[in-house]
Coordinates of C-alpha atoms in Angstrom, one line a residue:
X1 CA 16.0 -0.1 -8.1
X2 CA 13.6 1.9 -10.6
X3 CA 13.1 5.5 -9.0
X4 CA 9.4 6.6 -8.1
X5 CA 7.8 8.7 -10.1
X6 CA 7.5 13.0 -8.5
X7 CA 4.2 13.1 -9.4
X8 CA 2.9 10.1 -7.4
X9 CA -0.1 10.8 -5.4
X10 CA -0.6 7.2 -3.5
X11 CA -4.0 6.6 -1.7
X12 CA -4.1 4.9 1.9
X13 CA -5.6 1.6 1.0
X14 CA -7.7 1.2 4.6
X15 CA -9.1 5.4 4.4
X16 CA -9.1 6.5 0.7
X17 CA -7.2 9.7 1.7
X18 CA -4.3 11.2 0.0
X19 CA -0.5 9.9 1.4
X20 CA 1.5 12.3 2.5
X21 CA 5.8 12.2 1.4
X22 CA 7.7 11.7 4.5
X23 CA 11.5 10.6 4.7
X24 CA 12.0 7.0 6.5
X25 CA 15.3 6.8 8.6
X26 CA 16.6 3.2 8.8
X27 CA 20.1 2.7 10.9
X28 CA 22.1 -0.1 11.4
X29 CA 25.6 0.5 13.7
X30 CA 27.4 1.5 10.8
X31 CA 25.2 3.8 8.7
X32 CA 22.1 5.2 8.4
X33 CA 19.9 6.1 5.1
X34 CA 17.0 7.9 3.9
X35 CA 14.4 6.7 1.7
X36 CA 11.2 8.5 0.1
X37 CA 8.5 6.9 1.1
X38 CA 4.4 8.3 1.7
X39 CA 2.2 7.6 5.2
X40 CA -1.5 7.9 5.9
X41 CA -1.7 11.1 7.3
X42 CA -5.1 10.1 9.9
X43 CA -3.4 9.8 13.6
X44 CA -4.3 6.3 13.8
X45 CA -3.2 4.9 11.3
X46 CA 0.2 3.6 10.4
X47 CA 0.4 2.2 6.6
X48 CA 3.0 3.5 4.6
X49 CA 4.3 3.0 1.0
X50 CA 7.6 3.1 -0.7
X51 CA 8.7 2.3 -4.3
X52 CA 10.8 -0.7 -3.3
X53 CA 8.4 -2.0 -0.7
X54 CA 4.7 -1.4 -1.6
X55 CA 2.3 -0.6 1.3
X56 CA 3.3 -1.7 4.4
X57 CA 2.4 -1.0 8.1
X58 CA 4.9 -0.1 10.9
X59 CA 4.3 -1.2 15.0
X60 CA 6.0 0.2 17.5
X61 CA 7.6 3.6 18.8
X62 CA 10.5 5.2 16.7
X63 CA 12.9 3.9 18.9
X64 CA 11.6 0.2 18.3
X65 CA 9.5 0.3 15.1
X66 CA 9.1 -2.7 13.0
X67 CA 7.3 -3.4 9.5
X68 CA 4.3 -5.9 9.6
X69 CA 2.2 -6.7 6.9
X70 CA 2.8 -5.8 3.4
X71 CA 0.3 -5.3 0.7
X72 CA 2.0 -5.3 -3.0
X73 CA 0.0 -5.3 -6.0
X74 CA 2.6 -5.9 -8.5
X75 CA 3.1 -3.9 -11.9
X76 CA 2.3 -5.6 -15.7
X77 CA 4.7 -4.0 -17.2
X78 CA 8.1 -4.5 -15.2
X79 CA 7.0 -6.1 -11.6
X80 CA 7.3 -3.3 -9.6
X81 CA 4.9 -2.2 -6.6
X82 CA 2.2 -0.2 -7.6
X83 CA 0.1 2.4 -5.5
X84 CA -3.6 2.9 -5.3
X85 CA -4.2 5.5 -7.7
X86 CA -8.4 6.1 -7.3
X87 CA -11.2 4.5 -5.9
X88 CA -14.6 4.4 -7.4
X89 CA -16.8 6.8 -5.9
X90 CA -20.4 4.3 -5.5
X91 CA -18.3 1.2 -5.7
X92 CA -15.4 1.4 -3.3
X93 CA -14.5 -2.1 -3.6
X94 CA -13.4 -1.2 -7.6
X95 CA -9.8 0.5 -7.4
X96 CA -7.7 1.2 -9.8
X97 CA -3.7 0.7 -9.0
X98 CA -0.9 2.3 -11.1
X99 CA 3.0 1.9 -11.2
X100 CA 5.1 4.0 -9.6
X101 CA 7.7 4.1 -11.8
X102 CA 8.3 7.4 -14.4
X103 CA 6.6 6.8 -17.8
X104 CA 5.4 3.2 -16.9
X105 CA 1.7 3.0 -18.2
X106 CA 1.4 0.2 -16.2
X107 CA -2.2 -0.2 -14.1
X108 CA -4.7 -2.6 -12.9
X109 CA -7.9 -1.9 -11.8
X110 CA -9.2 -4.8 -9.6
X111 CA -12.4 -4.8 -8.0
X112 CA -12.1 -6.5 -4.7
X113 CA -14.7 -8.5 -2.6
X114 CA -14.9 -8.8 1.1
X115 CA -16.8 -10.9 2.7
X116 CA -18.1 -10.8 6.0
X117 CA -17.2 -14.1 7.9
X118 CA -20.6 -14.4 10.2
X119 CA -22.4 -14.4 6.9
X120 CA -24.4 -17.7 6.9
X121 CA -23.8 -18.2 3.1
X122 CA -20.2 -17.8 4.0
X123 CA -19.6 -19.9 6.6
X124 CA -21.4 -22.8 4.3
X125 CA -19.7 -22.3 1.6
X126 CA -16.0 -22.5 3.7
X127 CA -17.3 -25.1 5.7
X128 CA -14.5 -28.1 6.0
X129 CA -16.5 -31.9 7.1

């Protein structure tokens, strides 16, 4: 597995803040390891990101924590997970995503629509008869 990159600076992709590194502890009744990974540093929220995983959201206490969703925009280049590098300032739905891995110029920038599901236009346009 391709080491992340020092420099990283990973976005949360629900707040548009700044990650903070934090170590994640995973044991098993033999051993236990540490990994690098970054978390949303906002109280409420509990997305994270690691090199090997992409972004990914945790339930549960530390006792009893398990992963949930995962959100992984892939790398070009060699497939890897890559991070959300910047968000446009006017246009938050533009964002541009870069791999994680040292020296990789590897990036996407994707502009993303959401739609709101009451929206009449919506609803016709998904409709199923």
């Amino acid at each position: 597995m391709a080491k992340m990159g020092k420099n990283l600076r990973p976005l949360c992709y629900e707040h548009y803040v700044a990650m903070k590194p934090v170590q994640l502890e995973n044991s098993t009744h033999t051993f236990t390891t540490h990994s690098l990974a970054y978390a949303c540093p906002l109280s409420d929220c509990f997305i994270f990101f690691s090199d090997n995983t992409g972004y990914f959201s945790v339930e549960g206490d530390e006792q009893q924590s398990k992963q949930t969703g995962v959100l992984r925009v892939t790398c070009p280049q060699d497939g890897l997970p890559m991070y959300l590098a910047e968000v446009h300032p006017q246009k938050k739905n533009l964002r541009l995503w870069r791999c994680g891995k040292p020296n990789c110029k590897g990036h996407r920038a994707i502009e993303e629509y959401i739609f709101d599901p009451q929206d009449a236009s919506v609803q016709q346009y998904f409709r199923t008869n």
